[in-house]
Amino acid sequence: MQNENIGLDRGKTLRLILGDQLNSSHSWFKIIDPTITYVLMEVKSETEYAKHHIQKVLGIFAAMRNFAQELKRQKHKVIYIQLTDNTNLQSFDKNCNALLEKFGFEHFEYQQPDEYRLDEHFKQFTKELSIPYKVYDSEHFYTNREELGNLFAGKKTFVMETFYRYMRIKHSVLVQPDNKPLHGKWNFDTDNRKKLPKNQIPILPFLFSNKVTEIEKDLKVAQINTIGTVDSENFIWPINREQSLLLLDFFLANCLPLFGTFQDAMAPKEWSLYHSRISFSLNTKMLSPKEVVDKAIEAYFKNEDKVEFHQLEGFVRQIIGWREYMRGIYWLKMPGYAKSNFFEHEQKLPDWYWTGNTKMNCLKNSISQSLEFAYAHHIQRLMITGNFALLAGVHPDEVDAWYLGIYMDAFDWVEITNTRGMSQFADGGIVGTKPYVSSAAYIQKMSSYCGGCYYDYSKKTGPKSCPFNSLYWNFYDKHEEKLSKNPRIGMMYNVWHKMSPSAKAELLEQADFYLNTINQL
Ligand code: FAD
Ligand code: DLZ
Ligand code: SF4
């Protein structure tokens, strides 16, 4: 942190809070100091770096407004700049400069942004300031930006499981006094990943009914370009800390007991199953990862007879494992990561990613629900929309733009690492050890989408053959040079090489046909 020569007699200070820094437990707010003014601002520049889902923008603005109100209630001094305010200059630096000048602030302070773009932006902004400034930690994550890099220093691979075990031990999460894992194993994934049985009706999602019509009006007046739909009289997402806690409690009481079991399951119309849907609350910092993990462990020990250990372990791994791991990879590998394109893919995203208008039932369902709720769960993102984009050779920039826009929880640091890294293998194997691609066999195994589909999952070529099948082999064929040495993939190439030349030609011809008519699929 620079320029820390700020003593007790600090003079008038302006503190900026970004839209994803709504952390009410931050040490900033421990004392009420009349010399400190907080500012939050709705700015066009942030609504324009991606074509965001309308629910994402409404959710962020509603949560920001509530956060500002709460600070005011606690008697903090707060300036809130709404999107349509006459004085709004529509960018962070223009608004900050105007406030610094107008009110004669003597110090400027901000929290480390989670996004590389804004981090660089504020480094430049503060360099040009004529007053002292200070940067604070956001006091949200378990890890700091450098921790993962330090852990893997000198290593060529960045195995998540290694990081996860390090985190379990470091934070004494589900470990015995001798640092061995509770119940003898670090990872219980083999007990998870079941298909949803036909007679299993998942719990209905717990939804809020927030009124965000005023903000919706502001978006219209300011002509903000968004995607997706919303019922702004009954906005379903949590927009303050209390609601975020209610959603977490609902998850712990109703979904945790089956979370791991059906974590990878997919079914038409079932858009949230046993998932927590707390990612928006976490990523805007209305919830802290530590409180989520602590509460989940507490819920488990209170209900050990009802919640099996593997359900809890699977959930905890997502938060202290995957989420923190992605943050570490982001800060280790940016800015180059945002440009990675290992397969040199160049295609455009099919038009129907923006409408859901495709005959492929798995994609139709996953995309339509994303447009309706700004949400899809992990396996839909990875094995349906991500899988297809990779098989179709779509440029990772296009894939990124889609994921960054469409989901409530999409912020660069976690979107890009999941999309380029986990889903598109654009990083050439930093996050994943092999590309997450599959033919229809996996989708048929894990979902009930195929039954209601125009295409036939069991057909590889010919009319109505499922596009995933031929595209799958086409992908492996095309990238043989880059992939055949990967020990985790070798077996696939054995199968491919054993196929007759005519069978291979038929598959590649079918794939070509589908790629050439991709917008009609
Ligand atoms: P649950 O299934 O209930 O999991 C609990 C929590 O674990 C989540 O809230 C999340 O905080 C964390 N978590 C789980 N998996 C991951 C992961 N792979 N990376 C980071 N955190 C994880 N997650 C985002 O938060 N923002 C994104 O922009 C995002 N983009 C993604 C893009 C792709 C292509 C893929 C494959 C995954 C992406 N994810 C992203 C990860 C994951 O899909 C979401 O975190 C999850 O679906 C959020 O829903 P949930 O809260 O119901 O999660
Ligand atoms: C996503 C978003 C949007 C749409 N609008 C704003 C905004 O007007 N003001 C703001 O402070 N933050 C916004 N955000 C969230 C920021 O983009 C987020 O803080 C950065 O991506 C850093 O992670
Ligand atoms: Fe998806 Fe193919 Fe199954 Fe249709 S048949 S739902 S396209 S996997």
PDB file of N, CA, C and O in Angstrom, residues 450-482:
ATOM      1  N   CYS A 450     -31.954 -35.138 -22.920  1.00  0.00           N
ATOM      2  CA  CYS A 450     -31.941 -35.805 -24.229  1.00  0.00           C
ATOM      3  C   CYS A 450     -33.311 -36.384 -24.613  1.00  0.00           C
ATOM      4  O   CYS A 450     -33.677 -36.380 -25.792  1.00  0.00           O
ATOM      5  N   GLY A 451     -34.061 -36.844 -23.615  1.00  0.00           N
ATOM      6  CA  GLY A 451     -35.377 -37.440 -23.878  1.00  0.00           C
ATOM      7  C   GLY A 451     -36.281 -36.515 -24.669  1.00  0.00           C
ATOM      8  O   GLY A 451     -37.021 -36.968 -25.562  1.00  0.00           O
ATOM      9  N   GLY A 452     -36.225 -35.221 -24.397  1.00  0.00           N
ATOM     10  CA  GLY A 452     -37.135 -34.278 -25.077  1.00  0.00           C
ATOM     11  C   GLY A 452     -36.472 -33.524 -26.208  1.00  0.00           C
ATOM     12  O   GLY A 452     -36.902 -32.427 -26.555  1.00  0.00           O
ATOM     13  N   CYS A 453     -35.430 -34.107 -26.778  1.00  0.00           N
ATOM     14  CA  CYS A 453     -34.652 -33.353 -27.774  1.00  0.00           C
ATOM     15  C   CYS A 453     -35.022 -33.734 -29.204  1.00  0.00           C
ATOM     16  O   CYS A 453     -35.358 -34.884 -29.492  1.00  0.00           O
ATOM     17  N   TYR A 454     -34.909 -32.803 -30.114  1.00  0.00           N
ATOM     18  CA  TYR A 454     -35.082 -33.045 -31.545  1.00  0.00           C
ATOM     19  C   TYR A 454     -34.009 -34.019 -32.039  1.00  0.00           C
ATOM     20  O   TYR A 454     -34.256 -34.851 -32.902  1.00  0.00           O
ATOM     21  N   TYR A 455     -32.822 -33.906 -31.457  1.00  0.00           N
ATOM     22  CA  TYR A 455     -31.700 -34.754 -31.891  1.00  0.00           C
ATOM     23  C   TYR A 455     -31.671 -36.066 -31.102  1.00  0.00           C
ATOM     24  O   TYR A 455     -32.241 -36.164 -30.011  1.00  0.00           O
ATOM     25  N   ASP A 456     -30.968 -37.035 -31.689  1.00  0.00           N
ATOM     26  CA  ASP A 456     -30.884 -38.362 -31.074  1.00  0.00           C
ATOM     27  C   ASP A 456     -29.482 -38.535 -30.466  1.00  0.00           C
ATOM     28  O   ASP A 456     -28.488 -38.560 -31.196  1.00  0.00           O
ATOM     29  N   TYR A 457     -29.444 -38.646 -29.148  1.00  0.00           N
ATOM     30  CA  TYR A 457     -28.133 -38.697 -28.488  1.00  0.00           C
ATOM     31  C   TYR A 457     -27.328 -39.930 -28.881  1.00  0.00           C
ATOM     32  O   TYR A 457     -26.104 -39.948 -28.797  1.00  0.00           O
ATOM     33  N   SER A 458     -28.018 -40.988 -29.316  1.00  0.00           N
ATOM     34  CA  SER A 458     -27.303 -42.232 -29.610  1.00  0.00           C
ATOM     35  C   SER A 458     -26.761 -42.257 -31.050  1.00  0.00           C
ATOM     36  O   SER A 458     -26.029 -43.164 -31.425  1.00  0.00           O
ATOM     37  N   LYS A 459     -27.138 -41.252 -31.850  1.00  0.00           N
ATOM     38  CA  LYS A 459     -26.674 -41.249 -33.253  1.00  0.00           C
ATOM     39  C   LYS A 459     -25.455 -40.344 -33.423  1.00  0.00           C
ATOM     40  O   LYS A 459     -25.441 -39.207 -32.948  1.00  0.00           O
ATOM     41  N   LYS A 460     -24.462 -40.878 -34.123  1.00  0.00           N
ATOM     42  CA  LYS A 460     -23.226 -40.095 -34.301  1.00  0.00           C
ATOM     43  C   LYS A 460     -23.221 -39.336 -35.616  1.00  0.00           C
ATOM     44  O   LYS A 460     -22.635 -38.255 -35.734  1.00  0.00           O
ATOM     45  N   THR A 461     -23.863 -39.903 -36.617  1.00  0.00           N
ATOM     46  CA  THR A 461     -23.915 -39.238 -37.924  1.00  0.00           C
ATOM     47  C   THR A 461     -25.316 -39.402 -38.507  1.00  0.00           C
ATOM     48  O   THR A 461     -26.122 -40.191 -37.995  1.00  0.00           O
ATOM     49  N   GLY A 462     -25.572 -38.684 -39.584  1.00  0.00           N
ATOM     50  CA  GLY A 462     -26.869 -38.797 -40.262  1.00  0.00           C
ATOM     51  C   GLY A 462     -27.891 -37.834 -39.695  1.00  0.00           C
ATOM     52  O   GLY A 462     -27.608 -37.102 -38.734  1.00  0.00           O
ATOM     53  N   PRO A 463     -29.108 -37.865 -40.283  1.00  0.00           N
ATOM     54  CA  PRO A 463     -30.157 -36.938 -39.864  1.00  0.00           C
ATOM     55  C   PRO A 463     -30.430 -37.064 -38.367  1.00  0.00           C
ATOM     56  O   PRO A 463     -30.491 -38.179 -37.838  1.00  0.00           O
ATOM     57  N   LYS A 464     -30.588 -35.951 -37.727  1.00  0.00           N
ATOM     58  CA  LYS A 464     -30.921 -35.874 -36.299  1.00  0.00           C
ATOM     59  C   LYS A 464     -29.850 -36.445 -35.369  1.00  0.00           C
ATOM     60  O   LYS A 464     -30.097 -36.668 -34.185  1.00  0.00           O
ATOM     61  N   SER A 465     -28.678 -36.719 -35.900  1.00  0.00           N
ATOM     62  CA  SER A 465     -27.615 -37.174 -34.980  1.00  0.00           C
ATOM     63  C   SER A 465     -27.247 -36.015 -34.070  1.00  0.00           C
ATOM     64  O   SER A 465     -27.219 -34.858 -34.496  1.00  0.00           O
ATOM     65  N   CYS A 466     -26.963 -36.327 -32.808  1.00  0.00           N
ATOM     66  CA  CYS A 466     -26.655 -35.249 -31.856  1.00  0.00           C
ATOM     67  C   CYS A 466     -25.355 -34.554 -32.254  1.00  0.00           C
ATOM     68  O   CYS A 466     -24.316 -35.206 -32.384  1.00  0.00           O
ATOM     69  N   PRO A 467     -25.398 -33.219 -32.423  1.00  0.00           N
ATOM     70  CA  PRO A 467     -24.189 -32.496 -32.846  1.00  0.00           C
ATOM     71  C   PRO A 467     -22.998 -32.696 -31.916  1.00  0.00           C
ATOM     72  O   PRO A 467     -21.850 -32.662 -32.354  1.00  0.00           O
ATOM     73  N   PHE A 468     -23.252 -32.904 -30.615  1.00  0.00           N
ATOM     74  CA  PHE A 468     -22.127 -33.076 -29.684  1.00  0.00           C
ATOM     75  C   PHE A 468     -21.245 -34.263 -30.113  1.00  0.00           C
ATOM     76  O   PHE A 468     -20.044 -34.254 -29.873  1.00  0.00           O
ATOM     77  N   ASN A 469     -21.855 -35.293 -30.724  1.00  0.00           N
ATOM     78  CA  ASN A 469     -21.092 -36.511 -31.034  1.00  0.00           C
ATOM     79  C   ASN A 469     -20.041 -36.291 -32.121  1.00  0.00           C
ATOM     80  O   ASN A 469     -18.874 -36.595 -31.928  1.00  0.00           O
ATOM     81  N   SER A 470     -20.473 -35.751 -33.257  1.00  0.00           N
ATOM     82  CA  SER A 470     -19.489 -35.560 -34.337  1.00  0.00           C
ATOM     83  C   SER A 470     -18.524 -34.421 -34.006  1.00  0.00           C
ATOM     84  O   SER A 470     -17.331 -34.497 -34.312  1.00  0.00           O
ATOM     85  N   LEU A 471     -19.036 -33.371 -33.347  1.00  0.00           N
ATOM     86  CA  LEU A 471     -18.151 -32.247 -33.001  1.00  0.00           C
ATOM     87  C   LEU A 471     -17.062 -32.683 -32.024  1.00  0.00           C
ATOM     88  O   LEU A 471     -15.943 -32.166 -32.045  1.00  0.00           O
ATOM     89  N   TYR A 472     -17.421 -33.642 -31.182  1.00  0.00           N
ATOM     90  CA  TYR A 472     -16.468 -34.163 -30.193  1.00  0.00           C
ATOM     91  C   TYR A 472     -15.261 -34.791 -30.885  1.00  0.00           C
ATOM     92  O   TYR A 472     -14.115 -34.465 -30.605  1.00  0.00           O
ATOM     93  N   TRP A 473     -15.518 -35.669 -31.850  1.00  0.00           N
ATOM     94  CA  TRP A 473     -14.397 -36.331 -32.530  1.00  0.00           C
ATOM     95  C   TRP A 473     -13.665 -35.357 -33.447  1.00  0.00           C
ATOM     96  O   TRP A 473     -12.438 -35.433 -33.610  1.00  0.00           O
ATOM     97  N   ASN A 474     -14.414 -34.451 -34.020  1.00  0.00           N
ATOM     98  CA  ASN A 474     -13.791 -33.422 -34.864  1.00  0.00           C
ATOM     99  C   ASN A 474     -12.790 -32.598 -34.043  1.00  0.00           C
ATOM    100  O   ASN A 474     -11.689 -32.284 -34.489  1.00  0.00           O
ATOM    101  N   PHE A 475     -13.184 -32.288 -32.800  1.00  0.00           N
ATOM    102  CA  PHE A 475     -12.317 -31.503 -31.906  1.00  0.00           C
ATOM    103  C   PHE A 475     -11.002 -32.244 -31.654  1.00  0.00           C
ATOM    104  O   PHE A 475      -9.908 -31.689 -31.781  1.00  0.00           O
ATOM    105  N   TYR A 476     -11.119 -33.523 -31.309  1.00  0.00           N
ATOM    106  CA  TYR A 476      -9.904 -34.293 -31.033  1.00  0.00           C
ATOM    107  C   TYR A 476      -9.034 -34.439 -32.291  1.00  0.00           C
ATOM    108  O   TYR A 476      -7.813 -34.362 -32.232  1.00  0.00           O
ATOM    109  N   ASP A 477      -9.696 -34.647 -33.410  1.00  0.00           N
ATOM    110  CA  ASP A 477      -8.940 -34.802 -34.656  1.00  0.00           C
ATOM    111  C   ASP A 477      -8.165 -33.523 -34.979  1.00  0.00           C
ATOM    112  O   ASP A 477      -6.979 -33.558 -35.286  1.00  0.00           O
ATOM    113  N   LYS A 478      -8.858 -32.407 -34.857  1.00  0.00           N
ATOM    114  CA  LYS A 478      -8.267 -31.124 -35.223  1.00  0.00           C
ATOM    115  C   LYS A 478      -7.083 -30.760 -34.329  1.00  0.00           C
ATOM    116  O   LYS A 478      -6.128 -30.143 -34.764  1.00  0.00           O
ATOM    117  N   HIS A 479      -7.172 -31.145 -33.074  1.00  0.00           N
ATOM    118  CA  HIS A 479      -6.154 -30.695 -32.121  1.00  0.00           C
ATOM    119  C   HIS A 479      -5.217 -31.814 -31.680  1.00  0.00           C
ATOM    120  O   HIS A 479      -4.626 -31.746 -30.607  1.00  0.00           O
ATOM    121  N   GLU A 480      -5.084 -32.817 -32.544  1.00  0.00           N
ATOM    122  CA  GLU A 480      -4.253 -33.976 -32.186  1.00  0.00           C
ATOM    123  C   GLU A 480      -2.828 -33.554 -31.808  1.00  0.00           C
ATOM    124  O   GLU A 480      -2.270 -34.034 -30.812  1.00  0.00           O
ATOM    125  N   GLU A 481      -2.271 -32.643 -32.571  1.00  0.00           N
ATOM    126  CA  GLU A 481      -0.894 -32.229 -32.312  1.00  0.00           C
ATOM    127  C   GLU A 481      -0.755 -31.634 -30.904  1.00  0.00           C
ATOM    128  O   GLU A 481       0.222 -31.881 -30.209  1.00  0.00           O
ATOM    129  N   LYS A 482      -1.752 -30.869 -30.513  1.00  0.00           N
ATOM    130  CA  LYS A 482      -1.662 -30.194 -29.213  1.00  0.00           C
ATOM    131  C   LYS A 482      -2.055 -31.114 -28.047  1.00  0.00           C
ATOM    132  O   LYS A 482      -1.681 -30.861 -26.910  1.00  0.00           O
TER     133      LYS A 482
END
